């Protein structure tokens, strides 16, 4: 910047000086940095100190550019001091150049494949290789019985998916077909996890405890339900971010009488500062 | 990179241009004062006060002494760059849409709109002596345009021909000695918003509303390359040091509020000059980009947008290290 010897304060500052309440702005140049300190009142009539730091750079340029650097400002900028005026020149936030690789476009055909599977909708995408029914081979109820590759007569074909989770041995699919995530296999209908769980644990006795206080932990819960009998599984709903209890929990007892006992005793029981509500865990309505 | 945001305009930017050395950046907008900035630190050198309407077009000569601007107030003005004083004022019959100095700056050209019962016409001025007399002199040459109006203009680098881009997508090359059409092509379907030279003036790039930018050979007007996007292209520039082009565009201003806006519509988009493939984007503007320009040293570029800001970007090292895979 052309370093002018004396810097006249502009009219806005003069007014402030007359008020006498604000210290005048200062400019200090220390090791290659210009530090400008200004004072002004903000909307709440509070004094605000603004410190701007500029880096002073020396560049060797051609003569014509150097001459242009000494040009006087004109027009609307005629009263600006040397250096950028913060009213018109703002240092922007960092932006990054996003490089695009052409590989991104190669993904498109794959998406189409998934879309095609989705459009198959409710048609039987799943086919058991043992009996030909519409369930997974590993879940075939005939798995351990006839198997041997022989096809079942039509009337014996099961229509319902039976909720037995066998020891899942994945048999590799015939080559050529692409991998499709399970959530997309049956026509894109995603089955909520809760439903799966309820089905899997049918022979246990699930109890739902609601109205738990935020500070409840799994240890507290265990202490609460242990006296009623052996427990198969215990699930306390927690907030993902805060890790605090969301207010309800599921307990899977090993024996039904224990569960019934627990419901009878704990329902309406005061716990922490809240009154618990305990009932059988109901399966999802769509199951 | 940290862009410098130049906020000297109250309305959307129409055109930005660097001078030959790239130390100054000129900008014009729909408000009536073109601005000039130091491109290095974003300091505003001044404003050219005098127009009463939209300033559609600006240009600066190669010595950075003369500045020309064309506006919607039916005038074309010539200015002294150093002082920002208006030197000459040429009254026209309709608004001035394009203007440009010839390379030698002995001549300047401007074109007027088809409006108010007036036909579009191109006029060539003698601007060897920059003084008041230019206001009254008759143009050296007037070329009336009977068809579609001129929407962008370029001088060739020997001052002998001009190339005009038209509202209907046509590109015409004119011989100035006789004032006749030399050559014409119609490769675009819609209005050509902008035309810019490459560094040595052998090729130029057009930006059109038909969602493409195209590269042409300057002498034969042969179509060389096409850069396709999915929205109108308002401006395109060719890097002086790399085989890159930058396109700026976006939805039309009037459609922004009526169509769903998705992030990423208003990016500057970088294409490879030869392979016509997009390889990078830079975000920043809150509206369509109306004008882009490369610094003559190729190490920075600027964009002016519908949001009224000019953003000056200095490329990071990642840009220079980037190798296009092919």
Coordinates of C-alpha atoms in Angstrom, one line a residue:
Chain A
X1 CA 0.0 0.0 0.0
X2 CA 1.2 3.5 -0.6
X3 CA 2.2 4.6 2.9
X4 CA 0.8 8.1 3.3
X5 CA 2.6 10.2 6.0
X6 CA -0.4 11.4 7.8
X7 CA -3.7 9.7 8.0
X8 CA -6.6 12.1 8.5
X9 CA -9.5 10.6 10.4
X10 CA -12.6 10.4 8.3
X11 CA -15.8 12.2 9.1
X12 CA -17.3 9.4 11.0
X13 CA -14.5 9.2 13.4
X14 CA -14.5 13.0 13.9
X15 CA -18.0 12.8 15.2
X16 CA -17.0 10.1 17.6
X17 CA -14.1 12.2 18.8
X18 CA -16.3 15.1 19.5
X19 CA -18.4 12.9 21.7
X20 CA -15.2 12.4 23.7
X21 CA -16.3 9.0 25.0
X22 CA -14.4 6.8 22.7
X23 CA -10.7 6.4 22.4
X24 CA -9.4 7.2 19.0
X25 CA -8.4 4.4 16.7
X26 CA -4.8 3.4 16.5
X27 CA -2.6 1.8 13.9
X28 CA 0.5 0.0 15.0
X29 CA 2.9 -1.6 12.6
X30 CA 4.9 -4.4 14.2
X31 CA 7.1 -7.0 12.4
X32 CA 5.2 -7.0 9.1
X33 CA 1.8 -6.7 10.6
X34 CA -0.5 -3.8 10.8
X35 CA -2.8 -3.9 13.7
X36 CA -5.7 -1.5 13.6
X37 CA -7.7 -0.9 16.7
X38 CA -11.0 0.8 16.5
X39 CA -13.7 1.6 19.1
X40 CA -17.3 2.0 18.5
X41 CA -20.7 1.6 20.1
X42 CA -22.8 -1.3 19.2
X43 CA -26.6 -1.4 19.1
X44 CA -26.9 -1.8 22.8
X45 CA -24.8 1.4 23.3
X46 CA -21.9 -0.7 24.6
X47 CA -18.4 0.1 23.7
X48 CA -16.9 -2.4 21.3
X49 CA -13.2 -2.7 20.5
X50 CA -12.4 -4.0 17.0
X51 CA -8.9 -5.2 16.3
X52 CA -8.0 -6.0 12.8
X53 CA -4.7 -7.5 11.8
X54 CA -3.3 -7.1 8.3
X55 CA -0.3 -8.7 6.9
X56 CA 2.0 -6.4 5.1
X57 CA 3.5 -8.0 2.0
X58 CA 6.1 -6.6 -0.3
X59 CA 5.9 -7.8 -3.8
X60 CA 8.1 -7.0 -6.7
X61 CA 5.9 -6.0 -9.6
X62 CA 6.3 -4.3 -13.0
X63 CA 6.6 -0.6 -13.1
X64 CA 3.1 -0.1 -14.5
X65 CA 1.6 -2.0 -11.7
X66 CA 3.6 -0.1 -9.1
X67 CA 2.5 3.2 -10.6
X68 CA -1.1 2.1 -10.4
X69 CA -0.6 1.2 -6.7
X70 CA 0.0 4.9 -6.0
X71 CA -3.2 6.1 -7.8
X72 CA -5.5 8.1 -5.6
X73 CA -8.8 6.6 -4.8
X74 CA -11.8 8.1 -6.4
X75 CA -15.6 8.0 -6.5
X76 CA -17.2 6.3 -3.5
X77 CA -13.8 5.3 -2.3
X78 CA -12.2 8.8 -2.3
X79 CA -12.3 9.0 1.5
X80 CA -11.1 5.5 2.2
X81 CA -7.8 5.2 4.0
X82 CA -5.0 3.2 2.4
X83 CA -5.6 -0.5 2.7
X84 CA -8.8 -2.4 2.2
X85 CA -11.9 -0.8 3.6
X86 CA -13.7 -3.4 5.8
X87 CA -17.0 -2.1 4.6
X88 CA -16.4 -3.2 1.0
X89 CA -13.7 -5.9 1.3
X90 CA -14.4 -8.9 3.4
X91 CA -12.2 -11.9 4.0
X92 CA -14.4 -14.8 3.2
X93 CA -14.7 -18.1 4.9
X94 CA -12.5 -20.9 3.7
X95 CA -13.8 -22.7 0.7
X96 CA -12.4 -25.8 -0.9
X97 CA -12.2 -26.9 -4.4
X98 CA -14.1 -30.1 -4.5
X99 CA -12.4 -32.5 -7.0
X100 CA -14.8 -34.8 -8.8
X101 CA -13.6 -38.1 -10.0
X102 CA -15.2 -39.6 -13.0
X103 CA -15.6 -42.8 -11.0
X104 CA -18.6 -41.3 -9.3
X105 CA -20.6 -41.7 -12.5
X106 CA -19.9 -45.4 -12.6
X107 CA -22.1 -45.9 -9.6
X108 CA -25.2 -45.1 -11.5
X109 CA -25.9 -48.4 -13.2
X110 CA -25.6 -50.2 -9.8
X111 CA -28.3 -47.9 -8.4
X112 CA -30.5 -48.9 -11.3
X113 CA -30.0 -52.5 -10.4
X114 CA -31.3 -51.9 -6.9
X115 CA -34.2 -49.9 -8.3
X116 CA -35.1 -52.9 -10.4
X117 CA -35.2 -55.1 -7.4
X118 CA -37.3 -52.5 -5.6
X119 CA -39.8 -52.5 -8.4
X120 CA -40.2 -56.3 -8.0
X121 CA -42.2 -55.2 -5.0
X122 CA -44.0 -58.0 -3.2
X123 CA -43.1 -60.7 -5.7
X124 CA -41.2 -63.5 -4.1
X125 CA -37.6 -62.4 -4.4
X126 CA -36.7 -64.9 -1.7
X127 CA -36.9 -68.5 -2.6
X128 CA -35.9 -71.4 -0.5
X129 CA -33.5 -73.8 -2.3
X130 CA -34.7 -76.8 -0.3
X131 CA -38.5 -76.6 -0.7
X132 CA -39.1 -73.7 -3.0
X133 CA -41.1 -71.7 -0.5
X134 CA -40.8 -68.0 0.0
X135 CA -38.3 -67.9 2.8
X136 CA -34.6 -68.2 3.3
X137 CA -33.0 -71.6 2.9
X138 CA -31.6 -71.4 6.4
X139 CA -35.0 -70.8 7.8
X140 CA -36.7 -73.6 6.0
X141 CA -38.7 -75.7 8.4
X142 CA -37.9 -78.8 6.3
X143 CA -34.2 -78.2 6.5
X144 CA -33.4 -80.9 9.0
X145 CA -36.0 -83.4 7.8
X146 CA -36.2 -84.4 4.1
X147 CA -33.7 -82.0 2.6
X148 CA -31.7 -84.4 0.4
X149 CA -32.5 -82.2 -2.6
X150 CA -35.8 -83.8 -3.3
X151 CA -38.6 -81.4 -4.2
X152 CA -41.6 -81.3 -2.0
X153 CA -45.0 -82.0 -3.4
X154 CA -46.9 -78.7 -3.9
X155 CA -49.4 -79.3 -1.1
X156 CA -46.7 -79.7 1.5
X157 CA -45.0 -76.4 0.6
X158 CA -45.0 -74.1 3.6
X159 CA -46.4 -70.6 3.0
X160 CA -45.5 -69.0 6.2
X161 CA -42.1 -67.9 7.3
X162 CA -41.5 -69.7 10.6
X163 CA -39.7 -67.8 13.1
X164 CA -36.7 -70.0 13.8
X165 CA -33.3 -68.5 13.6
X166 CA -31.2 -71.5 12.7
X167 CA -27.5 -71.4 13.0
X168 CA -27.0 -69.1 10.1
X169 CA -24.6 -70.7 7.7
X170 CA -24.5 -68.6 4.6
X171 CA -24.5 -70.7 1.5
X172 CA -22.9 -68.7 -1.3
X173 CA -25.3 -67.6 -3.9
X174 CA -24.9 -68.7 -7.5
X175 CA -22.5 -66.5 -9.4
X176 CA -23.5 -63.5 -11.5
X177 CA -26.0 -62.0 -9.1
X178 CA -25.0 -58.8 -7.3
X179 CA -25.1 -58.5 -3.6
X180 CA -28.3 -56.9 -2.3
X181 CA -28.5 -55.8 1.3
X182 CA -31.2 -57.6 3.2
X183 CA -33.1 -54.4 3.8
X184 CA -33.7 -54.1 0.1
X185 CA -34.5 -57.7 -0.7
X186 CA -38.1 -57.9 0.0
X187 CA -39.3 -55.1 -2.2
X188 CA -37.5 -52.4 -0.2
X189 CA -39.7 -52.9 2.8
X190 CA -37.6 -52.4 5.7
X191 CA -38.6 -54.4 8.7
X192 CA -38.1 -52.6 12.0
X193 CA -35.5 -54.3 14.2
X194 CA -37.9 -54.4 17.1
X195 CA -40.3 -56.6 15.2
X196 CA -37.5 -59.0 14.4
X197 CA -36.4 -59.1 18.0
X198 CA -39.9 -59.8 19.3
X199 CA -40.3 -62.6 16.9
X200 CA -37.0 -64.2 17.7
X201 CA -37.6 -64.2 21.4
X202 CA -41.1 -65.5 21.3
X203 CA -40.4 -68.3 23.7
X204 CA -39.0 -65.9 26.3
X205 CA -41.3 -63.6 28.2
X206 CA -40.7 -60.0 27.4
X207 CA -41.8 -57.3 29.8
X208 CA -41.8 -53.6 29.1
X209 CA -41.0 -51.1 31.8
X210 CA -41.9 -47.5 31.1
X211 CA -41.7 -44.3 33.0
X212 CA -38.1 -44.8 34.2
X213 CA -36.2 -41.8 35.2
X214 CA -33.4 -40.4 33.1
X215 CA -30.7 -41.4 35.5
X216 CA -31.5 -45.1 35.4
X217 CA -28.6 -47.3 34.3
X218 CA -28.5 -50.9 33.3
X219 CA -27.1 -51.9 36.7
X220 CA -30.0 -50.2 38.4
X221 CA -32.4 -52.0 36.2
X222 CA -30.8 -55.4 36.8
X223 CA -31.0 -54.9 40.5
X224 CA -34.6 -54.0 40.2
X225 CA -35.7 -57.1 38.3
X226 CA -33.3 -59.8 39.5
X227 CA -35.3 -60.8 42.5
X228 CA -38.1 -62.1 40.3
X229 CA -36.1 -64.8 38.5
X230 CA -33.5 -65.5 35.9
X231 CA -33.2 -63.0 33.1
X232 CA -32.4 -63.8 29.5
X233 CA -31.9 -60.4 28.1
X234 CA -32.2 -56.8 29.3
X235 CA -32.5 -53.8 27.1
X236 CA -32.5 -50.2 28.3
X237 CA -33.3 -47.5 25.7
X238 CA -30.7 -44.8 25.8
X239 CA -30.3 -41.6 23.9
X240 CA -27.6 -42.0 21.3
X241 CA -26.0 -38.7 21.9
X242 CA -26.4 -38.1 25.7
X243 CA -26.3 -41.7 26.8
X244 CA -29.2 -41.0 29.2
X245 CA -32.1 -43.3 29.6
X246 CA -35.0 -42.6 27.3
X247 CA -37.5 -43.8 29.9
X248 CA -38.3 -47.3 29.0
X249 CA -36.7 -50.8 29.0
X250 CA -37.4 -54.3 27.9
X251 CA -36.7 -57.3 30.1
X252 CA -36.8 -60.9 28.8
X253 CA -37.4 -63.3 31.6
X254 CA -36.6 -67.0 31.2
X255 CA -39.8 -68.1 32.7
X256 CA -43.3 -66.8 32.2
X257 CA -44.4 -67.0 35.9
X258 CA -41.4 -64.8 36.9
X259 CA -42.4 -62.2 34.3
X260 CA -46.0 -62.3 35.5
X261 CA -44.9 -61.9 39.0
X262 CA -42.7 -59.0 38.1
X263 CA -45.5 -57.2 36.4
X264 CA -47.8 -57.7 39.3
X265 CA -45.3 -56.4 41.8
X266 CA -43.6 -53.6 39.8
X267 CA -46.6 -52.0 38.0
X268 CA -47.3 -48.8 39.9
X269 CA -44.2 -49.2 42.0
X270 CA -42.5 -46.0 42.9
X271 CA -38.9 -45.9 41.6
X272 CA -36.6 -42.9 41.8
X273 CA -39.2 -40.2 41.8
X274 CA -41.5 -41.8 39.2
X275 CA -44.2 -44.4 39.2
X276 CA -43.3 -47.3 37.0
X277 CA -45.7 -48.7 34.4
X278 CA -44.9 -52.4 33.6
X279 CA -46.7 -54.6 31.2
X280 CA -46.2 -57.4 28.7
X281 CA -44.2 -56.3 25.8
X282 CA -46.6 -56.2 22.9
X283 CA -45.5 -57.3 19.5
X284 CA -45.5 -54.8 16.7
X285 CA -49.0 -54.4 15.3
X286 CA -48.0 -55.4 11.8
X287 CA -46.6 -58.8 12.9
Chain B
X1 CA -8.5 -21.1 -0.1
X2 CA -9.9 -18.0 1.5
X3 CA -11.8 -15.9 -1.0
X4 CA -11.9 -12.1 -0.8
X5 CA -15.4 -10.9 -0.9
X6 CA -15.9 -7.6 -2.6
X7 CA -19.0 -5.9 -1.6
X8 CA -19.1 -2.7 -3.5
X9 CA -22.3 -3.2 -5.4
X10 CA -25.9 -3.0 -4.2
X11 CA -27.3 -5.2 -6.9
X12 CA -26.3 -8.2 -9.0
X13 CA -23.0 -8.2 -10.8
X14 CA -23.2 -8.1 -14.6
X15 CA -19.6 -8.3 -15.7
X16 CA -16.2 -8.5 -14.2
X17 CA -12.9 -8.0 -16.0
X18 CA -9.2 -8.0 -15.2
X19 CA -6.9 -5.5 -16.8
X20 CA -4.0 -6.9 -18.9
X21 CA -1.6 -7.4 -16.0
X22 CA -4.3 -8.5 -13.6
X23 CA -3.5 -6.1 -10.8
X24 CA -6.9 -4.4 -11.2
X25 CA -10.3 -6.0 -11.3
X26 CA -13.2 -4.1 -12.8
X27 CA -16.8 -4.9 -11.9
X28 CA -20.2 -3.7 -13.1
X29 CA -23.6 -4.4 -11.7
X30 CA -27.2 -3.5 -12.0
X31 CA -26.6 -0.5 -9.8
X32 CA -25.1 2.4 -11.7
X33 CA -21.5 2.5 -10.6
X34 CA -18.8 0.3 -12.0
X35 CA -16.1 -0.4 -9.4
X36 CA -12.4 -1.0 -9.7
X37 CA -10.4 -3.1 -7.2
X38 CA -6.9 -4.1 -6.5
X39 CA -7.1 -7.8 -7.1
X40 CA -4.3 -8.6 -4.7
X41 CA -5.9 -7.4 -1.5
X42 CA -9.4 -6.6 -2.5
X43 CA -8.9 -2.9 -1.8
X44 CA -11.4 -0.7 -3.7
X45 CA -9.6 1.9 -5.9
X46 CA -12.7 3.7 -6.9
X47 CA -16.1 3.9 -8.5
X48 CA -17.0 5.4 -11.8
X49 CA -20.0 7.6 -11.0
X50 CA -22.1 9.0 -13.7
X51 CA -24.4 6.4 -15.2
X52 CA -28.1 6.4 -14.4
X53 CA -29.0 2.9 -15.1
X54 CA -27.9 -0.7 -15.2
X55 CA -24.3 -1.0 -16.4
X56 CA -24.3 -4.0 -18.7
X57 CA -20.8 -4.1 -19.9
X58 CA -17.3 -2.8 -19.2
X59 CA -13.9 -3.0 -20.7
X60 CA -10.5 -1.7 -20.1
X61 CA -7.7 -1.1 -22.6
X62 CA -4.4 -2.8 -22.6
X63 CA -2.5 0.1 -21.0
X64 CA -5.1 0.5 -18.3
X65 CA -5.7 4.2 -19.1
X66 CA -9.1 4.0 -20.8
X67 CA -12.2 2.4 -19.4
X68 CA -15.5 2.0 -21.3
X69 CA -18.9 1.2 -20.0
X70 CA -22.3 0.7 -21.6
X71 CA -25.5 1.1 -19.6
X72 CA -29.2 0.8 -19.7
X73 CA -29.6 4.6 -19.6
X74 CA -28.9 4.7 -23.3
X75 CA -25.4 5.8 -23.1
X76 CA -21.9 4.5 -23.5
X77 CA -19.2 6.3 -21.5
X78 CA -15.5 6.6 -21.7
X79 CA -13.5 7.2 -18.5
X80 CA -10.0 8.0 -17.4
X81 CA -8.9 5.0 -15.4
X82 CA -6.5 6.8 -13.1
X83 CA -8.9 9.5 -11.9
X84 CA -12.3 7.9 -12.5
X85 CA -13.4 11.0 -14.4
X86 CA -15.9 10.7 -17.2
X87 CA -14.3 11.8 -20.4
X88 CA -16.9 11.2 -23.1
X89 CA -20.5 10.3 -23.1
X90 CA -22.1 8.8 -26.2
X91 CA -25.8 9.0 -26.4
X92 CA -27.5 6.0 -28.0
X93 CA -31.0 5.2 -29.1
X94 CA -31.4 2.2 -26.8
X95 CA -29.5 0.6 -24.0
X96 CA -25.9 -0.5 -24.6
X97 CA -25.5 -4.2 -24.1
X98 CA -21.9 -4.9 -25.1
X99 CA -18.8 -2.8 -25.4
X100 CA -15.1 -3.6 -25.9
X101 CA -11.8 -2.0 -26.9
X102 CA -9.9 -3.4 -29.8
X103 CA -6.6 -4.9 -28.8
X104 CA -4.7 -1.7 -29.7
X105 CA -7.4 0.4 -28.1
X106 CA -7.4 2.6 -31.2
X107 CA -11.0 1.6 -31.6
X108 CA -13.9 0.6 -29.5
X109 CA -17.1 -1.2 -30.3
X110 CA -20.5 -1.1 -28.7
X111 CA -23.8 -2.6 -29.6
X112 CA -27.3 -1.5 -28.7
X113 CA -30.4 -3.5 -27.9
X114 CA -33.5 -4.1 -30.0
X115 CA -35.8 -2.0 -27.9
X116 CA -38.1 1.1 -28.0
X117 CA -38.7 0.7 -31.7
X118 CA -35.0 0.7 -32.4
X119 CA -33.1 -2.0 -34.2
X120 CA -30.0 -3.5 -32.7
X121 CA -26.8 -2.0 -34.2
X122 CA -23.1 -2.3 -33.8
X123 CA -21.0 0.9 -33.8
X124 CA -17.3 1.3 -34.1
X125 CA -15.7 4.3 -32.4
X126 CA -12.3 5.9 -33.0
X127 CA -10.9 6.4 -29.5
X128 CA -7.2 7.2 -30.3
X129 CA -7.5 10.5 -28.5
X130 CA -9.4 10.2 -25.3
X131 CA -11.3 13.5 -25.0
X132 CA -14.7 15.1 -25.1
X133 CA -14.8 15.1 -28.9
X134 CA -15.7 11.4 -28.9
X135 CA -19.1 12.3 -27.5
X136 CA -19.9 14.1 -30.8
X137 CA -18.0 12.1 -33.4
X138 CA -19.8 9.9 -35.8
X139 CA -18.9 6.3 -35.4
X140 CA -16.5 5.1 -38.0
X141 CA -18.8 2.3 -38.9
X142 CA -22.4 1.4 -38.1
X143 CA -23.7 -2.1 -38.8
X144 CA -27.4 -2.5 -38.4
X145 CA -28.5 -5.9 -37.3
X146 CA -31.8 -7.0 -38.7
X147 CA -32.1 -10.3 -37.0
X148 CA -31.5 -11.4 -33.5
X149 CA -29.8 -8.9 -31.2
X150 CA -26.2 -9.0 -30.2
X151 CA -25.7 -10.3 -26.7
X152 CA -21.9 -10.6 -26.6
X153 CA -19.0 -9.3 -28.6
X154 CA -15.3 -9.9 -29.2
X155 CA -12.5 -8.2 -31.2
X156 CA -10.1 -10.4 -32.9
X157 CA -6.5 -9.7 -31.9
X158 CA -5.5 -7.8 -35.1
X159 CA -8.4 -5.3 -34.9
X160 CA -9.7 -6.5 -38.3
X161 CA -12.8 -8.4 -37.5
X162 CA -15.3 -8.6 -34.7
X163 CA -17.2 -11.7 -33.5
X164 CA -20.7 -11.3 -32.2
X165 CA -22.8 -13.7 -30.3
X166 CA -26.5 -13.3 -30.7
X167 CA -29.7 -13.9 -28.8
X168 CA -30.7 -16.8 -31.0
X169 CA -27.4 -18.6 -30.5
X170 CA -25.8 -17.5 -33.7
X171 CA -22.2 -16.4 -33.9
X172 CA -21.2 -14.0 -36.7
X173 CA -17.8 -12.8 -37.8
X174 CA -17.7 -9.3 -39.3
X175 CA -15.2 -7.8 -41.6
X176 CA -14.7 -4.2 -40.5
X177 CA -13.2 -2.9 -43.7
X178 CA -16.4 -3.5 -45.6
X179 CA -18.8 -3.9 -42.8
X180 CA -20.0 -7.3 -44.1
X181 CA -20.6 -10.7 -42.7
X182 CA -17.6 -12.9 -43.2
X183 CA -18.8 -16.1 -41.6
X184 CA -21.6 -17.3 -39.4
X185 CA -22.5 -20.4 -37.5
X186 CA -25.3 -21.5 -35.3
X187 CA -24.1 -24.0 -32.8
X188 CA -26.1 -22.7 -29.8
X189 CA -29.9 -22.9 -29.5
X190 CA -30.3 -20.0 -27.1
X191 CA -28.8 -16.7 -26.1
X192 CA -25.1 -16.4 -25.8
X193 CA -24.4 -14.7 -22.5
X194 CA -20.6 -14.3 -22.7
X195 CA -17.6 -14.9 -24.9
X196 CA -14.0 -14.9 -23.8
X197 CA -10.7 -15.4 -25.5
X198 CA -8.0 -17.9 -24.6
X199 CA -4.6 -16.4 -23.8
X200 CA -3.3 -16.1 -27.3
X201 CA -6.5 -15.3 -29.1
X202 CA -6.7 -18.4 -31.2
X203 CA -9.8 -19.8 -29.6
X204 CA -12.7 -18.4 -27.7
X205 CA -15.3 -19.9 -25.4
X206 CA -19.0 -19.1 -25.4
X207 CA -21.5 -19.4 -22.6
X208 CA -25.0 -20.0 -23.5
X209 CA -28.4 -20.2 -21.9
X210 CA -28.9 -23.6 -23.7
X211 CA -26.9 -25.2 -20.8
X212 CA -23.7 -25.5 -22.7
X213 CA -20.4 -23.7 -23.1
X214 CA -18.5 -24.2 -26.4
X215 CA -15.0 -23.7 -27.6
X216 CA -14.5 -22.3 -31.1
X217 CA -11.6 -21.7 -33.4
X218 CA -11.3 -18.0 -33.8
X219 CA -10.5 -17.9 -37.5
X220 CA -12.8 -20.4 -38.9
X221 CA -15.5 -20.5 -36.2
X222 CA -15.1 -24.2 -36.1
X223 CA -16.7 -25.9 -33.1
X224 CA -14.0 -27.6 -31.1
X225 CA -15.4 -28.6 -27.8
X226 CA -18.7 -28.7 -25.9
X227 CA -19.0 -28.5 -22.1
X228 CA -22.4 -29.6 -21.0
X229 CA -24.1 -28.7 -17.7
X230 CA -27.7 -29.0 -16.6
X231 CA -28.4 -25.3 -16.1
X232 CA -27.9 -22.1 -18.0
X233 CA -24.2 -21.0 -18.4
X234 CA -23.8 -17.3 -17.8
X235 CA -20.1 -17.0 -18.2
X236 CA -17.1 -19.1 -19.2
X237 CA -13.3 -18.4 -19.1
X238 CA -10.2 -20.3 -20.2
X239 CA -7.3 -20.6 -17.9
X240 CA -4.2 -18.9 -19.3
X241 CA -1.8 -21.5 -17.8
X242 CA -3.6 -24.8 -17.7
X243 CA -6.0 -26.7 -19.9
X244 CA -8.9 -25.8 -17.8
X245 CA -12.1 -23.8 -18.3
X246 CA -14.3 -22.4 -15.6
X247 CA -18.1 -22.1 -16.1
X248 CA -20.4 -20.0 -14.0
X249 CA -24.1 -20.2 -14.1
X250 CA -27.2 -21.4 -12.3
X251 CA -30.9 -21.0 -12.7
X252 CA -32.1 -17.8 -14.0
X253 CA -32.6 -15.2 -11.4
X254 CA -36.3 -15.0 -11.9
X255 CA -36.7 -18.8 -11.5
X256 CA -34.7 -19.1 -8.3
X257 CA -37.6 -18.5 -6.1
X258 CA -40.0 -20.7 -8.0
X259 CA -37.9 -23.9 -8.4
X260 CA -36.6 -26.0 -5.6
X261 CA -33.0 -25.1 -4.9
X262 CA -30.5 -27.8 -4.2
X263 CA -27.1 -27.0 -2.8
X264 CA -24.5 -27.1 -5.5
X265 CA -26.4 -25.3 -8.2
X266 CA -24.4 -22.1 -7.9
X267 CA -20.9 -23.5 -8.0
X268 CA -18.1 -22.4 -10.3
X269 CA -17.4 -25.5 -12.3
X270 CA -14.0 -26.4 -13.7
X271 CA -13.9 -28.5 -16.8
X272 CA -10.9 -29.9 -18.6
X273 CA -10.4 -28.0 -21.8
X274 CA -9.7 -31.0 -24.0
X275 CA -11.6 -33.9 -22.4
X276 CA -14.8 -31.8 -21.7
X277 CA -15.1 -33.4 -18.3
X278 CA -15.9 -31.6 -15.1
X279 CA -13.2 -32.2 -12.5
X280 CA -13.8 -29.7 -9.7
X281 CA -16.3 -27.3 -8.2
X282 CA -16.0 -24.2 -6.0
X283 CA -18.9 -23.2 -3.9
X284 CA -19.6 -19.7 -2.5
X285 CA -22.3 -17.7 -4.2
X286 CA -25.9 -17.5 -2.9
X287 CA -27.2 -17.1 -6.4
X288 CA -26.3 -17.7 -10.0
X289 CA -22.9 -16.6 -11.1
X290 CA -23.1 -14.0 -13.8
X291 CA -19.5 -13.5 -14.7
X292 CA -16.2 -15.3 -14.2
X293 CA -12.7 -14.3 -15.1
X294 CA -9.3 -15.8 -14.7
X295 CA -6.4 -13.7 -13.5
X296 CA -4.0 -13.3 -16.4
X297 CA -1.4 -15.2 -14.4
X298 CA -3.8 -18.1 -14.0
X299 CA -3.2 -18.3 -10.2
X300 CA -6.5 -16.9 -9.2
X301 CA -9.9 -16.4 -10.6
X302 CA -12.9 -14.3 -9.7
X303 CA -16.6 -14.7 -10.0
X304 CA -19.4 -12.2 -9.7
X305 CA -22.9 -13.3 -8.8
X306 CA -26.5 -12.4 -8.7
X307 CA -26.0 -12.0 -4.9
X308 CA -24.1 -8.8 -5.7
X309 CA -20.7 -10.0 -4.4
X310 CA -17.5 -10.5 -6.3
X311 CA -15.4 -13.3 -4.9
X312 CA -11.7 -13.4 -5.6
X313 CA -10.2 -16.9 -5.2
X314 CA -6.5 -17.6 -5.0
X315 CA -6.0 -21.2 -5.9
X316 CA -4.6 -23.6 -3.4
X317 CA -1.6 -25.8 -4.1
X318 CA -4.0 -28.7 -4.5
X319 CA -5.3 -27.1 -7.7
X320 CA -1.8 -26.8 -9.2
X321 CA -0.9 -30.3 -8.1
X322 CA -4.1 -31.8 -9.5
X323 CA -3.6 -34.1 -12.5
X324 CA -6.5 -35.0 -14.6
X325 CA -6.8 -38.8 -15.0
X326 CA -7.4 -40.1 -18.4

